Amino acid sequence: MFKQVTGFAALLALAACGGEKAERTITTSDGSTLSVKKGDRAGEAKITATNAEGSATMTTGGAGQWPTAAAGYVPPYPGGVVTASFAGSSKEASGGMVTFTTSDSPDKVVEFYKAQAASAGLGDVSNIDINGAKIFAAKDKATGRSVSIQATVSEGRTSAAVTFGTDKK
């Protein structure tokens, strides 16, 4: 189901951006629907796919917006400039991703999220350093919460991607 949402998300988000209409819905021959509507914040769109098995929703945010769905253990990076974000949920899982830049080093970005993960009870899954690119992942098996961070230097600034999620049991 979530693949269906993400597969049509770009097309539908573009369709929703133009004109005065705040919501657009497409119904397929089997009764499934894809709906796009403006979100609660500027530049935000909500895409929902529904079929006989259930529904999945994805929210996209414009530059400068940290996903509202990000859990408390995934706060905005202090001084980070958000370049893109999205979040989604279905009956099986929820999660999202946000990308940002900062003048801080990749080490400092990863250490910030390591501390957040540890204080939220997530255990280290991996710590990787490949030619200065830092990757960190943590998970709490009991709650299904997870987070991963990738940070590297690009054009003199650190570019980072934070992916977060929760497996619903």
XYZ file of N, CA and C in Angstrom:
507
model
N 0.826 -1.196 0.000
C 0.000 0.000 0.000
C 0.862 1.249 0.000
N 1.918 1.265 0.861
C 2.738 2.469 0.941
C 3.448 2.727 -0.382
N 3.808 1.641 -1.110
C 4.431 1.817 -2.421
C 3.466 2.523 -3.362
N 2.173 2.201 -3.255
C 1.162 2.850 -4.089
C 1.137 4.348 -3.800
N 1.215 4.706 -2.527
C 1.201 6.126 -2.147
C 2.419 6.838 -2.715
N 3.598 6.270 -2.476
C 4.803 6.957 -2.918
C 4.928 6.963 -4.429
N 4.386 5.946 -5.109
C 4.454 5.896 -6.558
C 3.713 7.025 -7.234
N 2.608 7.438 -6.663
C 1.807 8.504 -7.245
C 2.010 9.848 -6.553
N 2.805 9.883 -5.494
C 2.943 11.092 -4.685
C 3.433 12.294 -5.478
N 4.476 12.105 -6.239
C 5.030 13.246 -6.976
C 4.029 13.791 -7.977
N 3.394 12.920 -8.731
C 2.404 13.339 -9.716
C 1.240 14.060 -9.048
N 0.729 13.486 -7.988
C -0.416 14.090 -7.319
C -0.047 15.390 -6.613
N 1.141 15.437 -6.023
C 1.563 16.666 -5.352
C 1.678 17.803 -6.353
N 2.192 17.509 -7.527
C 2.258 18.537 -8.562
C 0.864 18.985 -8.969
N -0.043 18.042 -9.095
C -1.417 18.383 -9.470
C -2.086 19.238 -8.404
N -1.764 18.982 -7.151
C -2.396 19.717 -6.056
C -1.853 21.120 -5.903
N -0.655 21.355 -6.407
C -0.025 22.666 -6.222
C -0.699 23.771 -7.024
N -1.221 23.426 -8.187
C -1.791 24.465 -9.035
C -3.252 24.691 -8.737
N -3.736 25.844 -9.145
C -5.163 26.134 -9.050
C -5.632 26.442 -7.654
N -6.933 26.656 -7.562
C -7.555 27.034 -6.296
C -8.026 25.837 -5.487
N -8.157 24.681 -6.126
C -8.717 23.521 -5.456
C -7.782 23.024 -4.354
N -8.305 22.832 -3.153
C -7.504 22.425 -2.012
C -7.376 20.909 -1.913
N -8.184 20.151 -2.655
C -8.116 18.690 -2.595
C -8.474 18.103 -3.951
N -7.755 17.038 -4.311
C -8.051 16.306 -5.537
C -8.052 14.826 -5.216
N -9.006 14.088 -5.786
C -9.114 12.657 -5.552
C -9.279 11.945 -6.880
N -8.571 10.835 -7.014
C -8.707 9.961 -8.176
C -9.244 8.635 -7.671
N -10.280 8.119 -8.324
C -10.838 6.811 -7.981
C -10.570 5.861 -9.137
N -9.983 4.704 -8.823
C -9.659 3.719 -9.850
C -10.844 2.790 -10.090
N -10.738 1.958 -11.114
C -11.840 1.066 -11.472
C -12.168 0.053 -10.379
N -11.201 -0.278 -9.508
C -11.484 -1.226 -8.418
C -11.974 -0.535 -7.143
N -12.185 0.780 -7.210
C -12.705 1.520 -6.065
C -11.634 2.104 -5.159
N -10.376 1.828 -5.451
C -9.285 2.420 -4.674
C -9.244 3.918 -4.961
N -8.771 4.695 -3.987
C -8.677 6.141 -4.192
C -7.289 6.642 -3.853
N -6.900 7.692 -4.529
C -5.691 8.453 -4.226
C -6.141 9.889 -4.055
N -5.827 10.472 -2.925
C -6.276 11.822 -2.617
C -5.093 12.687 -2.214
N -5.075 13.916 -2.709
C -4.058 14.890 -2.330
C -4.771 16.130 -1.831
N -4.347 16.621 -0.680
C -4.907 17.884 -0.193
C -3.804 18.707 0.433
N -4.036 19.990 0.512
C -3.072 20.879 1.136
C -2.969 20.529 2.609
N -1.744 20.599 3.122
C -1.521 20.295 4.527
C -1.831 21.477 5.422
N -1.548 21.280 6.693
C -1.826 22.315 7.687
C -0.810 23.455 7.650
N 0.400 23.175 7.157
C 1.457 24.189 7.111
C 1.721 24.588 5.660
N 2.276 25.752 5.453
C 2.595 26.231 4.105
C 3.532 25.253 3.413
N 3.246 24.946 2.152
C 4.080 24.054 1.367
C 3.888 22.586 1.660
N 2.945 22.242 2.521
C 2.727 20.859 2.921
C 1.593 20.253 2.104
N 1.739 18.986 1.728
C 0.675 18.250 1.040
C 0.493 16.907 1.728
N -0.767 16.446 1.783
C -1.078 15.137 2.363
C -1.637 14.253 1.257
N -1.006 13.081 1.080
C -1.410 12.143 0.045
C -1.911 10.885 0.740
N -3.118 10.448 0.407
C -3.703 9.263 1.025
C -4.146 8.290 -0.053
N -3.746 7.026 0.105
C -4.188 5.948 -0.777
C -5.058 5.016 0.049
N -6.208 4.653 -0.490
C -7.128 3.771 0.217
C -7.582 2.672 -0.728
N -7.584 1.429 -0.230
C -8.155 0.317 -0.983
C -8.830 -0.622 0.007
N -9.237 -1.799 -0.448
C -9.966 -2.729 0.405
C -9.142 -3.192 1.603
N -7.814 -3.134 1.522
C -6.947 -3.574 2.611
C -6.741 -2.513 3.680
N -7.051 -1.266 3.382
C -6.837 -0.192 4.345
C -6.341 1.061 3.648
N -5.623 1.901 4.402
C -5.138 3.145 3.816
C -3.737 3.452 4.325
N -3.054 4.296 3.568
C -1.735 4.789 3.950
C -1.703 6.274 3.612
N -1.057 7.048 4.461
C -0.978 8.491 4.263
C 0.474 8.934 4.301
N 0.818 9.861 3.416
C 2.146 10.451 3.393
C 1.989 11.963 3.391
N 2.782 12.628 4.206
C 2.776 14.082 4.260
C 4.133 14.582 3.801
N 4.129 15.494 2.844
C 5.376 16.090 2.384
C 5.448 17.510 2.906
N 6.649 17.949 3.202
C 6.842 19.309 3.681
C 7.830 20.029 2.805
N 7.696 21.294 2.718
C 8.623 22.097 1.938
C 9.917 22.325 2.681
N 10.819 23.008 2.037
C 12.090 23.339 2.667
C 11.822 24.129 3.947
N 12.598 23.858 4.956
C 12.470 24.579 6.216
C 11.537 23.945 7.219
N 10.906 22.815 6.865
C 9.927 22.207 7.771
C 10.391 20.843 8.267
N 10.507 20.721 9.591
C 10.794 19.429 10.207
C 9.471 18.680 10.255
N 9.443 17.387 9.932
C 8.167 16.662 9.925
C 7.474 16.698 11.288
N 6.211 17.045 11.300
C 5.477 17.075 12.564
C 5.325 15.674 13.131
N 5.419 14.651 12.274
C 5.278 13.272 12.727
C 6.545 12.729 13.385
N 7.654 13.464 13.316
C 8.906 12.989 13.925
C 8.706 12.831 15.429
N 9.098 11.689 15.902
C 8.930 11.405 17.323
C 9.877 12.250 18.160
N 9.638 12.313 19.453
C 10.445 13.117 20.354
C 11.924 12.769 20.348
N 12.254 11.532 19.962
C 13.653 11.140 19.936
C 14.361 11.576 18.644
N 13.639 12.261 17.748
C 14.206 12.744 16.487
C 13.896 14.242 16.354
N 14.486 15.060 17.228
C 14.213 16.498 17.169
C 14.972 17.163 16.025
N 14.574 18.372 15.658
C 15.334 19.111 14.645
C 16.774 19.320 15.114
N 17.698 19.259 14.177
C 19.097 19.511 14.515
C 19.275 21.000 14.773
N 19.884 21.381 15.909
C 20.064 22.806 16.235
C 20.853 23.537 15.139
N 20.255 24.552 14.562
C 20.906 25.340 13.524
C 20.870 24.707 12.147
N 20.272 23.521 12.024
C 20.178 22.857 10.727
C 19.159 23.548 9.833
N 19.418 23.550 8.537
C 18.509 24.139 7.560
C 17.860 22.984 6.786
N 16.569 22.771 7.008
C 15.849 21.667 6.376
C 15.731 21.930 4.879
N 16.091 20.914 4.083
C 15.992 21.030 2.632
C 14.803 20.253 2.077
N 14.368 19.201 2.759
C 13.190 18.427 2.331
C 12.750 17.519 3.469
N 11.465 17.150 3.467
C 10.976 16.224 4.490
C 9.714 15.536 4.014
N 9.466 14.357 4.569
C 8.194 13.667 4.365
C 7.985 12.711 5.522
N 6.747 12.349 5.747
C 6.390 11.364 6.761
C 5.177 10.602 6.259
N 5.035 9.361 6.697
C 3.910 8.563 6.256
C 3.504 7.550 7.302
N 2.309 6.999 7.127
C 1.846 5.975 8.059
C 0.853 5.055 7.377
N 0.816 3.835 7.870
C -0.164 2.840 7.458
C -0.490 2.023 8.697
N -1.281 0.981 8.552
C -1.610 0.193 9.742
C -0.409 -0.630 10.221
N 0.598 -0.849 9.342
C 1.766 -1.633 9.725
C 2.911 -0.812 10.310
N 3.071 0.425 9.845
C 4.233 1.206 10.265
C 4.011 2.693 10.035
N 4.871 3.488 10.652
C 4.892 4.928 10.395
C 6.344 5.364 10.386
N 6.605 6.476 9.727
C 7.975 6.960 9.699
C 8.138 8.084 8.712
N 9.384 8.447 8.472
C 9.649 9.521 7.538
C 11.126 9.788 7.402
N 11.414 10.860 6.680
C 12.792 11.260 6.467
C 12.855 12.771 6.341
N 13.951 13.320 6.799
C 14.203 14.749 6.650
C 15.670 14.925 6.267
N 15.914 15.844 5.351
C 17.289 16.168 4.985
C 17.559 17.610 5.387
N 18.803 17.865 5.782
C 19.159 19.217 6.191
C 20.644 19.445 5.975
N 21.042 20.704 6.041
C 22.457 21.071 5.983
C 22.816 21.854 7.235
N 24.110 21.839 7.550
C 24.620 22.566 8.711
C 26.097 22.849 8.491
N 26.613 23.811 9.222
C 28.050 24.076 9.160
C 28.816 23.170 10.118
N 28.115 22.417 10.975
C 28.767 21.486 11.897
C 29.310 20.277 11.134
N 30.242 19.574 11.747
C 30.859 18.397 11.126
C 29.893 17.206 11.138
N 30.098 16.245 10.228
C 29.293 15.021 10.273
C 29.394 14.320 11.627
N 30.584 14.331 12.236
C 30.743 13.719 13.564
C 29.809 14.351 14.587
N 29.739 15.676 14.581
C 28.896 16.378 15.558
C 27.409 16.064 15.329
N 26.988 16.002 14.063
C 25.593 15.675 13.745
C 25.254 14.268 14.244
N 26.119 13.309 13.935
C 25.863 11.925 14.347
C 25.873 11.808 15.868
N 26.803 12.467 16.536
C 26.852 12.411 18.010
C 25.579 12.978 18.635
N 25.033 14.035 18.054
C 23.780 14.609 18.553
C 22.670 13.557 18.518
N 22.515 12.869 17.373
C 21.437 11.886 17.265
C 21.727 10.598 18.019
N 22.989 10.258 18.206
C 23.332 9.113 19.062
C 22.843 9.381 20.486
N 23.098 10.599 20.978
C 22.671 10.967 22.333
C 21.152 10.948 22.446
N 20.448 11.457 21.416
C 18.984 11.446 21.430
C 18.463 10.015 21.470
N 19.052 9.147 20.639
C 18.626 7.751 20.582
C 18.872 7.046 21.913
N 20.047 7.249 22.482
C 20.379 6.605 23.755
C 19.431 7.054 24.862
N 19.126 8.347 24.915
C 18.232 8.829 25.977
C 16.804 8.335 25.783
N 16.451 7.933 24.554
C 15.117 7.395 24.290
C 15.080 5.870 24.400
N 16.216 5.248 24.747
C 16.247 3.806 24.941
C 16.516 2.988 23.683
N 16.972 3.625 22.616
C 17.305 2.898 21.399
C 18.754 2.436 21.484
N 19.011 1.198 21.068
C 20.362 0.651 21.103
C 21.030 0.756 19.745
N 22.355 0.958 19.761
C 23.125 1.050 18.517
C 22.959 -0.225 17.693
N 22.737 -0.041 16.406
C 22.682 -1.147 15.465
C 23.927 -1.124 14.587
N 24.302 0.083 14.150
C 25.509 0.205 13.331
C 26.116 1.589 13.460
N 27.439 1.621 13.306
C 28.235 2.849 13.272
C 29.244 2.663 12.148
N 29.137 3.449 11.108
C 30.008 3.277 9.949
C 30.646 4.610 9.592
N 31.930 4.555 9.236
C 32.660 5.720 8.747
C 33.338 5.300 7.452
N 32.875 5.843 6.335
C 33.450 5.528 5.033
C 33.996 6.816 4.431
N 35.304 6.974 4.499
C 35.953 8.160 3.942
C 35.315 9.465 4.404
N 34.983 9.556 5.682
C 34.413 10.776 6.238
C 32.899 10.844 6.227
N 32.254 9.951 5.493
C 30.783 9.876 5.528
C 30.409 9.047 6.750
N 29.556 9.597 7.584
C 29.163 8.931 8.830
C 27.759 8.365 8.702
N 27.586 7.146 9.197
C 26.266 6.501 9.198
C 26.068 5.882 10.577
N 24.896 6.130 11.148
C 24.559 5.586 12.461
C 23.111 5.116 12.417
N 22.857 3.972 13.027
C 21.481 3.477 13.128
C 21.253 2.913 14.521
N 20.030 3.087 15.024
C 19.653 2.569 16.340
C 18.214 2.089 16.287
N 17.894 1.129 17.163
C 16.540 0.572 17.198
C 16.199 0.152 18.617
N 14.925 0.250 18.930
C 14.380 -0.274 20.182
C 13.452 -1.410 19.786
N 13.903 -2.645 19.965
C 13.122 -3.803 19.532
C 11.794 -3.908 20.266
N 11.753 -3.457 21.503
C 10.522 -3.555 22.297
C 9.409 -2.658 21.758
N 9.774 -1.459 21.297
C 8.758 -0.518 20.820
C 8.671 -0.444 19.300
N 9.695 -0.985 18.601
C 9.718 -0.913 17.145
C 10.233 0.401 16.596
N 10.650 1.317 17.475
C 11.152 2.611 17.019
C 12.574 2.455 16.465
N 12.879 3.216 15.414
C 14.222 3.184 14.853
C 14.584 4.555 14.299
N 15.896 4.757 14.152
C 16.404 5.992 13.563
C 17.721 5.675 12.870
N 17.959 6.321 11.742
C 19.267 6.227 11.102
C 19.667 7.609 10.617
N 20.973 7.867 10.663
C 21.524 9.160 10.279
C 22.640 8.912 9.269
N 22.636 9.669 8.202
C 23.738 9.664 7.248
C 24.189 11.114 7.121
N 25.481 11.351 7.286
C 25.993 12.725 7.220
C 27.329 12.737 6.493
N 27.495 13.685 5.591
C 28.727 13.830 4.831
C 28.933 15.291 4.456
N 30.153 15.643 4.130
C 30.448 17.013 3.710
C 30.252 17.126 2.202
N 29.530 18.165 1.810
C 29.285 18.450 0.403
C 29.347 19.955 0.202
N 30.213 20.399 -0.670
C 30.361 21.823 -0.981
C 30.606 22.659 0.276
N 31.439 22.127 1.178
C 31.826 22.867 2.367
C 30.836 22.855 3.517
N 29.702 22.192 3.357
C 28.706 22.085 4.434
C 28.368 20.612 4.648
N 27.907 20.304 5.835
C 27.465 18.940 6.097
C 26.029 18.786 5.612
N 25.818 17.758 4.813
C 24.476 17.376 4.379
C 24.106 16.120 5.152
N 22.911 16.101 5.712
C 22.496 14.968 6.529
C 21.088 14.519 6.157
N 20.846 13.229 6.327
C 19.513 12.646 6.150
C 19.185 11.855 7.406
N 18.043 12.122 7.998
C 17.578 11.421 9.185
C 16.319 10.656 8.788
N 16.362 9.337 8.990
C 15.211 8.479 8.705
C 14.717 7.925 10.027
N 13.417 7.987 10.260
C 12.860 7.511 11.532
C 11.616 6.678 11.264
N 11.301 5.782 12.180
C 10.105 4.976 11.976
C 9.719 4.178 13.198
N 8.521 3.649 13.143
C 7.998 2.770 14.174
C 7.221 1.646 13.513
N 7.617 0.398 13.796
C 6.850 -0.746 13.339
C 5.700 -0.931 14.311
N 4.479 -0.944 13.797
C 3.321 -1.142 14.657
C 3.088 -2.632 14.822
N 2.856 -3.038 16.046
C 2.684 -4.472 16.312
C 1.254 -4.804 16.591
